[in-house]
């Protein structure tokens, strides 16, 4: 079991381009979470997804950001028309899901994607 | 403001000493977790303590939880240079409709050999 896989590890984009970040959860995990981390800060929750459903996107900026977790394939965090302020480390985490909303579980994190916007 | 705030922001100790980090939070929680992050890497889960527990041990780690003060502490005993990392607490608030965690800004621990 390879764990949570994120790619690319580093992504460089120019202002106005699109960034697509991928996350493959651990085998058997149906819950995916995306977080953003600025230098010397903690992780800020962005979005929580289950297969084909967005459960909580309260941490997502209202514009330019979207996320999906299709039935087949990895979860994608998409940032359109990137700006310099989007530069950050983006982490994905997964959990198996206990079927009970509000119950937290141990999260397994990927190594992150470092997005740099020039 | 941010649920889950660690104190101190940075801690530097000698190998063999104990390191204590504190976390305060604002709302009622289901549980609290501590994570470790090495520079440039993802977070690694260390320990989870539930709201009805007061203390938990795992190897050289000891976590306490005081729900009346809304605070937790992480103690690393007999520290090693390899313990150098950032440590984050994360809370799962009660009455949230999703199993998301809220992280603090972390304590950066440096253990000098």
PDB file of C-alpha atoms in Angstrom:
ATOM      1  CA  UNK A   1       0.000   0.000   0.000  1.00  0.00           C
ATOM      2  CA  UNK A   2       1.735   3.119  -1.262  1.00  0.00           C
ATOM      3  CA  UNK A   3      -0.079   5.549   0.998  1.00  0.00           C
ATOM      4  CA  UNK A   4      -1.567   8.848  -0.132  1.00  0.00           C
ATOM      5  CA  UNK A   5       0.027   9.888  -3.406  1.00  0.00           C
ATOM      6  CA  UNK A   6       0.096  13.461  -4.582  1.00  0.00           C
ATOM      7  CA  UNK A   7       1.443  14.755  -7.839  1.00  0.00           C
ATOM      8  CA  UNK A   8       3.123  16.711  -9.007  1.00  0.00           C
ATOM      9  CA  UNK A   9       5.492  17.291  -6.109  1.00  0.00           C
ATOM     10  CA  UNK A  10       6.319  20.760  -7.394  1.00  0.00           C
ATOM     11  CA  UNK A  11       4.278  22.825  -9.817  1.00  0.00           C
ATOM     12  CA  UNK A  12       5.303  26.147 -11.316  1.00  0.00           C
ATOM     13  CA  UNK A  13       2.721  28.276 -13.054  1.00  0.00           C
ATOM     14  CA  UNK A  14       2.613  31.794 -14.438  1.00  0.00           C
ATOM     15  CA  UNK A  15      -0.111  34.172 -13.384  1.00  0.00           C
ATOM     16  CA  UNK A  16      -3.331  33.435 -15.234  1.00  0.00           C
ATOM     17  CA  UNK A  17      -2.578  29.783 -15.921  1.00  0.00           C
ATOM     18  CA  UNK A  18      -4.431  26.826 -14.480  1.00  0.00           C
ATOM     19  CA  UNK A  19      -3.076  24.502 -11.814  1.00  0.00           C
ATOM     20  CA  UNK A  20      -4.312  20.941 -11.419  1.00  0.00           C
ATOM     21  CA  UNK A  21      -3.245  19.028  -8.341  1.00  0.00           C
ATOM     22  CA  UNK A  22      -3.897  15.325  -8.034  1.00  0.00           C
ATOM     23  CA  UNK A  23      -4.383  13.115  -5.026  1.00  0.00           C
ATOM     24  CA  UNK A  24      -4.805   9.353  -4.925  1.00  0.00           C
ATOM     25  CA  UNK A  25      -6.012   8.285  -1.489  1.00  0.00           C
ATOM     26  CA  UNK A  26      -4.850   5.189   0.313  1.00  0.00           C
ATOM     27  CA  UNK A  27      -6.394   1.990  -0.942  1.00  0.00           C
ATOM     28  CA  UNK A  28      -9.772   1.474   0.645  1.00  0.00           C
ATOM     29  CA  UNK A  29     -10.177   5.112   1.687  1.00  0.00           C
ATOM     30  CA  UNK A  30     -13.266   6.891   0.442  1.00  0.00           C
ATOM     31  CA  UNK A  31     -12.801  10.264   2.174  1.00  0.00           C
ATOM     32  CA  UNK A  32     -10.446  12.931   0.873  1.00  0.00           C
ATOM     33  CA  UNK A  33      -9.528  16.275   2.415  1.00  0.00           C
ATOM     34  CA  UNK A  34      -7.554  19.127   0.890  1.00  0.00           C
ATOM     35  CA  UNK A  35      -5.584  21.601   2.970  1.00  0.00           C
ATOM     36  CA  UNK A  36      -3.437  24.620   2.145  1.00  0.00           C
ATOM     37  CA  UNK A  37      -0.351  25.570   4.090  1.00  0.00           C
ATOM     38  CA  UNK A  38       1.455  28.880   3.895  1.00  0.00           C
ATOM     39  CA  UNK A  39       5.072  29.126   5.158  1.00  0.00           C
ATOM     40  CA  UNK A  40       5.357  28.783   8.943  1.00  0.00           C
ATOM     41  CA  UNK A  41       1.625  28.372   9.321  1.00  0.00           C
ATOM     42  CA  UNK A  42      -0.646  25.467  10.051  1.00  0.00           C
ATOM     43  CA  UNK A  43      -2.851  23.703   7.588  1.00  0.00           C
ATOM     44  CA  UNK A  44      -6.051  25.436   6.593  1.00  0.00           C
ATOM     45  CA  UNK A  45      -8.968  23.215   5.669  1.00  0.00           C
ATOM     46  CA  UNK A  46     -10.279  23.713   2.149  1.00  0.00           C
ATOM     47  CA  UNK A  47     -12.632  20.928   1.147  1.00  0.00           C
ATOM     48  CA  UNK A  48     -13.848  17.480   2.170  1.00  0.00           C
ATOM     49  CA  UNK A  49     -15.004  15.022  -0.463  1.00  0.00           C
ATOM     50  CA  UNK A  50     -16.310  11.522  -0.703  1.00  0.00           C
ATOM     51  CA  UNK A  51     -16.592   9.646  -3.948  1.00  0.00           C
ATOM     52  CA  UNK A  52     -18.537  11.845  -6.400  1.00  0.00           C
ATOM     53  CA  UNK A  53     -19.719  14.155  -3.618  1.00  0.00           C
ATOM     54  CA  UNK A  54     -18.508  17.374  -2.053  1.00  0.00           C
ATOM     55  CA  UNK A  55     -19.347  17.119   1.640  1.00  0.00           C
ATOM     56  CA  UNK A  56     -17.910  20.381   2.939  1.00  0.00           C
ATOM     57  CA  UNK A  57     -16.294  23.127   0.894  1.00  0.00           C
ATOM     58  CA  UNK A  58     -16.465  25.837   3.518  1.00  0.00           C
ATOM     59  CA  UNK A  59     -12.725  26.493   3.259  1.00  0.00           C
ATOM     60  CA  UNK A  60     -12.633  26.922  -0.484  1.00  0.00           C
ATOM     61  CA  UNK A  61     -12.281  30.403  -1.963  1.00  0.00           C
ATOM     62  CA  UNK A  62     -15.489  31.347  -3.730  1.00  0.00           C
ATOM     63  CA  UNK A  63     -13.867  31.869  -7.100  1.00  0.00           C
ATOM     64  CA  UNK A  64     -11.282  30.061  -9.218  1.00  0.00           C
ATOM     65  CA  UNK A  65     -11.006  27.002  -6.938  1.00  0.00           C
ATOM     66  CA  UNK A  66     -12.813  23.732  -7.486  1.00  0.00           C
ATOM     67  CA  UNK A  67     -12.387  20.143  -6.380  1.00  0.00           C
ATOM     68  CA  UNK A  68     -13.706  16.789  -7.460  1.00  0.00           C
ATOM     69  CA  UNK A  69     -13.356  13.164  -6.486  1.00  0.00           C
ATOM     70  CA  UNK A  70     -14.756  11.077  -9.347  1.00  0.00           C
ATOM     71  CA  UNK A  71     -15.922   7.515  -9.126  1.00  0.00           C
ATOM     72  CA  UNK A  72     -12.757   6.425 -10.886  1.00  0.00           C
ATOM     73  CA  UNK A  73      -9.421   8.125 -10.613  1.00  0.00           C
ATOM     74  CA  UNK A  74      -7.770  10.583  -8.252  1.00  0.00           C
ATOM     75  CA  UNK A  75      -9.187  13.614  -6.545  1.00  0.00           C
ATOM     76  CA  UNK A  76      -8.369  16.834  -8.373  1.00  0.00           C
ATOM     77  CA  UNK A  77      -7.936  20.298  -6.912  1.00  0.00           C
ATOM     78  CA  UNK A  78      -8.172  22.813  -9.699  1.00  0.00           C
ATOM     79  CA  UNK A  79      -7.133  26.444  -9.491  1.00  0.00           C
ATOM     80  CA  UNK A  80      -8.007  28.607 -12.454  1.00  0.00           C
ATOM     81  CA  UNK A  81      -6.251  31.845 -13.383  1.00  0.00           C
ATOM     82  CA  UNK A  82      -3.667  31.485 -10.630  1.00  0.00           C
ATOM     83  CA  UNK A  83      -2.320  34.525  -8.814  1.00  0.00           C
ATOM     84  CA  UNK A  84       0.828  34.920  -6.729  1.00  0.00           C
ATOM     85  CA  UNK A  85      -1.184  34.596  -3.544  1.00  0.00           C
ATOM     86  CA  UNK A  86      -2.055  31.024  -4.505  1.00  0.00           C
ATOM     87  CA  UNK A  87       1.576  30.012  -3.951  1.00  0.00           C
ATOM     88  CA  UNK A  88       1.530  27.531  -1.105  1.00  0.00           C
ATOM     89  CA  UNK A  89       1.868  23.877  -0.232  1.00  0.00           C
ATOM     90  CA  UNK A  90      -1.321  21.933  -0.877  1.00  0.00           C
ATOM     91  CA  UNK A  91      -1.811  18.746   1.098  1.00  0.00           C
ATOM     92  CA  UNK A  92      -4.264  15.988   0.572  1.00  0.00           C
ATOM     93  CA  UNK A  93      -5.317  13.581   3.297  1.00  0.00           C
ATOM     94  CA  UNK A  94      -7.534  10.527   3.243  1.00  0.00           C
ATOM     95  CA  UNK A  95      -9.393   8.424   5.755  1.00  0.00           C
ATOM     96  CA  UNK A  96     -11.394   5.208   5.509  1.00  0.00           C
ATOM     97  CA  UNK A  97     -14.686   6.700   6.682  1.00  0.00           C
ATOM     98  CA  UNK A  98     -16.672   5.281   9.581  1.00  0.00           C
ATOM     99  CA  UNK A  99     -20.054   6.101   8.177  1.00  0.00           C
ATOM    100  CA  UNK A 100     -20.867   8.475  11.004  1.00  0.00           C
ATOM    101  CA  UNK A 101     -20.782  12.163  10.266  1.00  0.00           C
ATOM    102  CA  UNK A 102     -18.955  14.299  12.776  1.00  0.00           C
ATOM    103  CA  UNK A 103     -16.698  11.497  13.943  1.00  0.00           C
ATOM    104  CA  UNK A 104     -13.117  12.342  13.239  1.00  0.00           C
ATOM    105  CA  UNK A 105     -10.604   9.769  12.266  1.00  0.00           C
ATOM    106  CA  UNK A 106      -6.914   9.493  11.831  1.00  0.00           C
ATOM    107  CA  UNK A 107      -5.903  11.252   8.658  1.00  0.00           C
ATOM    108  CA  UNK A 108      -3.194   9.962   6.362  1.00  0.00           C
ATOM    109  CA  UNK A 109      -1.385  12.726   4.525  1.00  0.00           C
ATOM    110  CA  UNK A 110       0.387  12.897   1.226  1.00  0.00           C
ATOM    111  CA  UNK A 111       3.694  14.689   0.813  1.00  0.00           C
ATOM    112  CA  UNK A 112       2.002  17.689  -0.731  1.00  0.00           C
ATOM    113  CA  UNK A 113       2.284  19.735  -3.897  1.00  0.00           C
ATOM    114  CA  UNK A 114       4.302  22.928  -3.692  1.00  0.00           C
ATOM    115  CA  UNK A 115       2.680  25.432  -6.029  1.00  0.00           C
ATOM    116  CA  UNK A 116       4.755  28.408  -7.095  1.00  0.00           C
ATOM    117  CA  UNK A 117       3.134  31.150  -9.140  1.00  0.00           C
ATOM    118  CA  UNK A 118       5.542  33.394 -11.009  1.00  0.00           C
TER     119      UNK A 118
ATOM    120  CA  UNK B   1      -9.914  32.988  15.369  1.00  0.00           C
ATOM    121  CA  UNK B   2      -8.040  29.774  14.717  1.00  0.00           C
ATOM    122  CA  UNK B   3      -9.245  26.745  16.645  1.00  0.00           C
ATOM    123  CA  UNK B   4      -6.193  25.017  18.024  1.00  0.00           C
ATOM    124  CA  UNK B   5      -3.302  27.299  18.876  1.00  0.00           C
ATOM    125  CA  UNK B   6       0.047  25.883  19.866  1.00  0.00           C
ATOM    126  CA  UNK B   7       2.412  27.342  22.378  1.00  0.00           C
ATOM    127  CA  UNK B   8       5.304  28.015  22.199  1.00  0.00           C
ATOM    128  CA  UNK B   9       5.777  28.847  18.533  1.00  0.00           C
ATOM    129  CA  UNK B  10       9.364  27.605  18.685  1.00  0.00           C
ATOM    130  CA  UNK B  11      11.245  25.449  21.163  1.00  0.00           C
ATOM    131  CA  UNK B  12      14.941  24.582  21.211  1.00  0.00           C
ATOM    132  CA  UNK B  13      16.341  21.950  23.573  1.00  0.00           C
ATOM    133  CA  UNK B  14      19.322  19.643  23.999  1.00  0.00           C
ATOM    134  CA  UNK B  15      19.155  15.979  23.151  1.00  0.00           C
ATOM    135  CA  UNK B  16      17.949  13.975  26.135  1.00  0.00           C
ATOM    136  CA  UNK B  17      15.803  16.767  27.545  1.00  0.00           C
ATOM    137  CA  UNK B  18      12.020  16.672  27.585  1.00  0.00           C
ATOM    138  CA  UNK B  19       9.945  18.865  25.292  1.00  0.00           C
ATOM    139  CA  UNK B  20       6.495  20.110  26.211  1.00  0.00           C
ATOM    140  CA  UNK B  21       4.140  21.761  23.755  1.00  0.00           C
ATOM    141  CA  UNK B  22       0.709  23.127  24.523  1.00  0.00           C
ATOM    142  CA  UNK B  23      -2.427  23.548  22.485  1.00  0.00           C
ATOM    143  CA  UNK B  24      -5.505  25.620  23.282  1.00  0.00           C
ATOM    144  CA  UNK B  25      -8.807  25.538  21.472  1.00  0.00           C
ATOM    145  CA  UNK B  26     -12.080  27.387  21.645  1.00  0.00           C
ATOM    146  CA  UNK B  27     -15.072  25.147  21.003  1.00  0.00           C
ATOM    147  CA  UNK B  28     -16.211  21.800  22.356  1.00  0.00           C
ATOM    148  CA  UNK B  29     -14.516  18.909  20.636  1.00  0.00           C
ATOM    149  CA  UNK B  30     -14.991  15.232  19.900  1.00  0.00           C
ATOM    150  CA  UNK B  31     -11.282  14.564  20.028  1.00  0.00           C
ATOM    151  CA  UNK B  32      -7.884  16.161  19.615  1.00  0.00           C
ATOM    152  CA  UNK B  33      -4.977  14.873  17.609  1.00  0.00           C
ATOM    153  CA  UNK B  34      -1.281  15.663  17.419  1.00  0.00           C
ATOM    154  CA  UNK B  35       0.655  15.517  14.188  1.00  0.00           C
ATOM    155  CA  UNK B  36       4.285  15.909  13.282  1.00  0.00           C
ATOM    156  CA  UNK B  37       5.651  17.477  10.109  1.00  0.00           C
ATOM    157  CA  UNK B  38       9.202  17.285   8.924  1.00  0.00           C
ATOM    158  CA  UNK B  39      10.369  20.139   6.729  1.00  0.00           C
ATOM    159  CA  UNK B  40       8.833  19.945   3.264  1.00  0.00           C
ATOM    160  CA  UNK B  41       6.835  16.825   4.046  1.00  0.00           C
ATOM    161  CA  UNK B  42       3.261  15.906   4.851  1.00  0.00           C
ATOM    162  CA  UNK B  43       1.923  15.432   8.333  1.00  0.00           C
ATOM    163  CA  UNK B  44       2.274  12.211  10.234  1.00  0.00           C
ATOM    164  CA  UNK B  45      -0.327  11.296  12.820  1.00  0.00           C
ATOM    165  CA  UNK B  46       1.111  10.806  16.299  1.00  0.00           C
ATOM    166  CA  UNK B  47      -1.720  10.306  18.720  1.00  0.00           C
ATOM    167  CA  UNK B  48      -5.466  10.865  19.156  1.00  0.00           C
ATOM    168  CA  UNK B  49      -7.104  11.606  22.488  1.00  0.00           C
ATOM    169  CA  UNK B  50     -10.874  11.569  22.841  1.00  0.00           C
ATOM    170  CA  UNK B  51     -12.838  14.167  24.787  1.00  0.00           C
ATOM    171  CA  UNK B  52     -13.582  11.693  27.579  1.00  0.00           C
ATOM    172  CA  UNK B  53      -9.914  10.821  28.056  1.00  0.00           C
ATOM    173  CA  UNK B  54      -7.467  12.759  30.194  1.00  0.00           C
ATOM    174  CA  UNK B  55      -4.129  11.220  29.348  1.00  0.00           C
ATOM    175  CA  UNK B  56      -2.662   8.962  26.734  1.00  0.00           C
ATOM    176  CA  UNK B  57       0.774   7.472  26.137  1.00  0.00           C
ATOM    177  CA  UNK B  58       2.538   6.206  23.062  1.00  0.00           C
ATOM    178  CA  UNK B  59       6.203   5.334  23.408  1.00  0.00           C
ATOM    179  CA  UNK B  60       8.043   8.529  24.400  1.00  0.00           C
ATOM    180  CA  UNK B  61       4.919  10.622  23.832  1.00  0.00           C
ATOM    181  CA  UNK B  62       2.491  11.636  26.521  1.00  0.00           C
ATOM    182  CA  UNK B  63      -0.614  13.663  25.729  1.00  0.00           C
ATOM    183  CA  UNK B  64      -2.955  15.230  28.245  1.00  0.00           C
ATOM    184  CA  UNK B  65      -6.338  16.808  27.663  1.00  0.00           C
ATOM    185  CA  UNK B  66      -8.160  19.214  29.952  1.00  0.00           C
ATOM    186  CA  UNK B  67     -11.574  19.906  28.465  1.00  0.00           C
ATOM    187  CA  UNK B  68     -12.461  22.346  31.243  1.00  0.00           C
ATOM    188  CA  UNK B  69      -9.537  24.540  30.201  1.00  0.00           C
ATOM    189  CA  UNK B  70      -9.835  23.604  26.537  1.00  0.00           C
ATOM    190  CA  UNK B  71      -6.178  22.723  26.403  1.00  0.00           C
ATOM    191  CA  UNK B  72      -3.870  19.838  25.622  1.00  0.00           C
ATOM    192  CA  UNK B  73      -0.182  19.196  26.037  1.00  0.00           C
ATOM    193  CA  UNK B  74       2.259  16.985  24.200  1.00  0.00           C
ATOM    194  CA  UNK B  75       5.306  15.807  26.091  1.00  0.00           C
ATOM    195  CA  UNK B  76       8.222  14.163  24.316  1.00  0.00           C
ATOM    196  CA  UNK B  77      10.568  12.530  26.782  1.00  0.00           C
ATOM    197  CA  UNK B  78      14.283  11.871  26.272  1.00  0.00           C
ATOM    198  CA  UNK B  79      14.270  13.848  23.030  1.00  0.00           C
ATOM    199  CA  UNK B  80      16.470  12.938  20.089  1.00  0.00           C
ATOM    200  CA  UNK B  81      17.817  15.000  17.216  1.00  0.00           C
ATOM    201  CA  UNK B  82      15.429  13.076  14.955  1.00  0.00           C
ATOM    202  CA  UNK B  83      12.494  14.596  16.869  1.00  0.00           C
ATOM    203  CA  UNK B  84      13.298  17.941  15.228  1.00  0.00           C
ATOM    204  CA  UNK B  85      10.113  18.870  13.373  1.00  0.00           C
ATOM    205  CA  UNK B  86       6.978  20.973  13.607  1.00  0.00           C
ATOM    206  CA  UNK B  87       4.182  19.667  15.783  1.00  0.00           C
ATOM    207  CA  UNK B  88       0.537  20.511  15.224  1.00  0.00           C
ATOM    208  CA  UNK B  89      -2.595  19.898  17.203  1.00  0.00           C
ATOM    209  CA  UNK B  90      -5.836  19.358  15.348  1.00  0.00           C
ATOM    210  CA  UNK B  91      -9.351  19.381  16.746  1.00  0.00           C
ATOM    211  CA  UNK B  92     -12.580  17.882  15.565  1.00  0.00           C
ATOM    212  CA  UNK B  93     -15.322  20.137  16.828  1.00  0.00           C
ATOM    213  CA  UNK B  94     -18.629  18.789  18.098  1.00  0.00           C
ATOM    214  CA  UNK B  95     -21.733  19.359  16.035  1.00  0.00           C
ATOM    215  CA  UNK B  96     -19.815  19.702  12.798  1.00  0.00           C
ATOM    216  CA  UNK B  97     -21.375  17.991   9.887  1.00  0.00           C
ATOM    217  CA  UNK B  98     -18.158  16.727   8.394  1.00  0.00           C
ATOM    218  CA  UNK B  99     -15.160  14.873   9.739  1.00  0.00           C
ATOM    219  CA  UNK B 100     -12.728  17.698   9.153  1.00  0.00           C
ATOM    220  CA  UNK B 101      -9.906  18.715  11.443  1.00  0.00           C
ATOM    221  CA  UNK B 102      -8.870  22.256  12.319  1.00  0.00           C
ATOM    222  CA  UNK B 103      -5.138  22.746  12.721  1.00  0.00           C
ATOM    223  CA  UNK B 104      -3.144  25.239  14.736  1.00  0.00           C
ATOM    224  CA  UNK B 105      -0.055  27.008  13.459  1.00  0.00           C
ATOM    225  CA  UNK B 106       2.306  24.556  15.111  1.00  0.00           C
ATOM    226  CA  UNK B 107       5.319  24.471  17.394  1.00  0.00           C
ATOM    227  CA  UNK B 108       8.701  24.162  15.747  1.00  0.00           C
ATOM    228  CA  UNK B 109      10.916  21.917  17.849  1.00  0.00           C
ATOM    229  CA  UNK B 110      14.685  21.862  17.418  1.00  0.00           C
ATOM    230  CA  UNK B 111      16.635  19.207  19.285  1.00  0.00           C
ATOM    231  CA  UNK B 112      20.355  19.885  19.339  1.00  0.00           C
ATOM    232  CA  UNK B 113      22.669  16.871  19.408  1.00  0.00           C
TER     233      UNK B 113
END
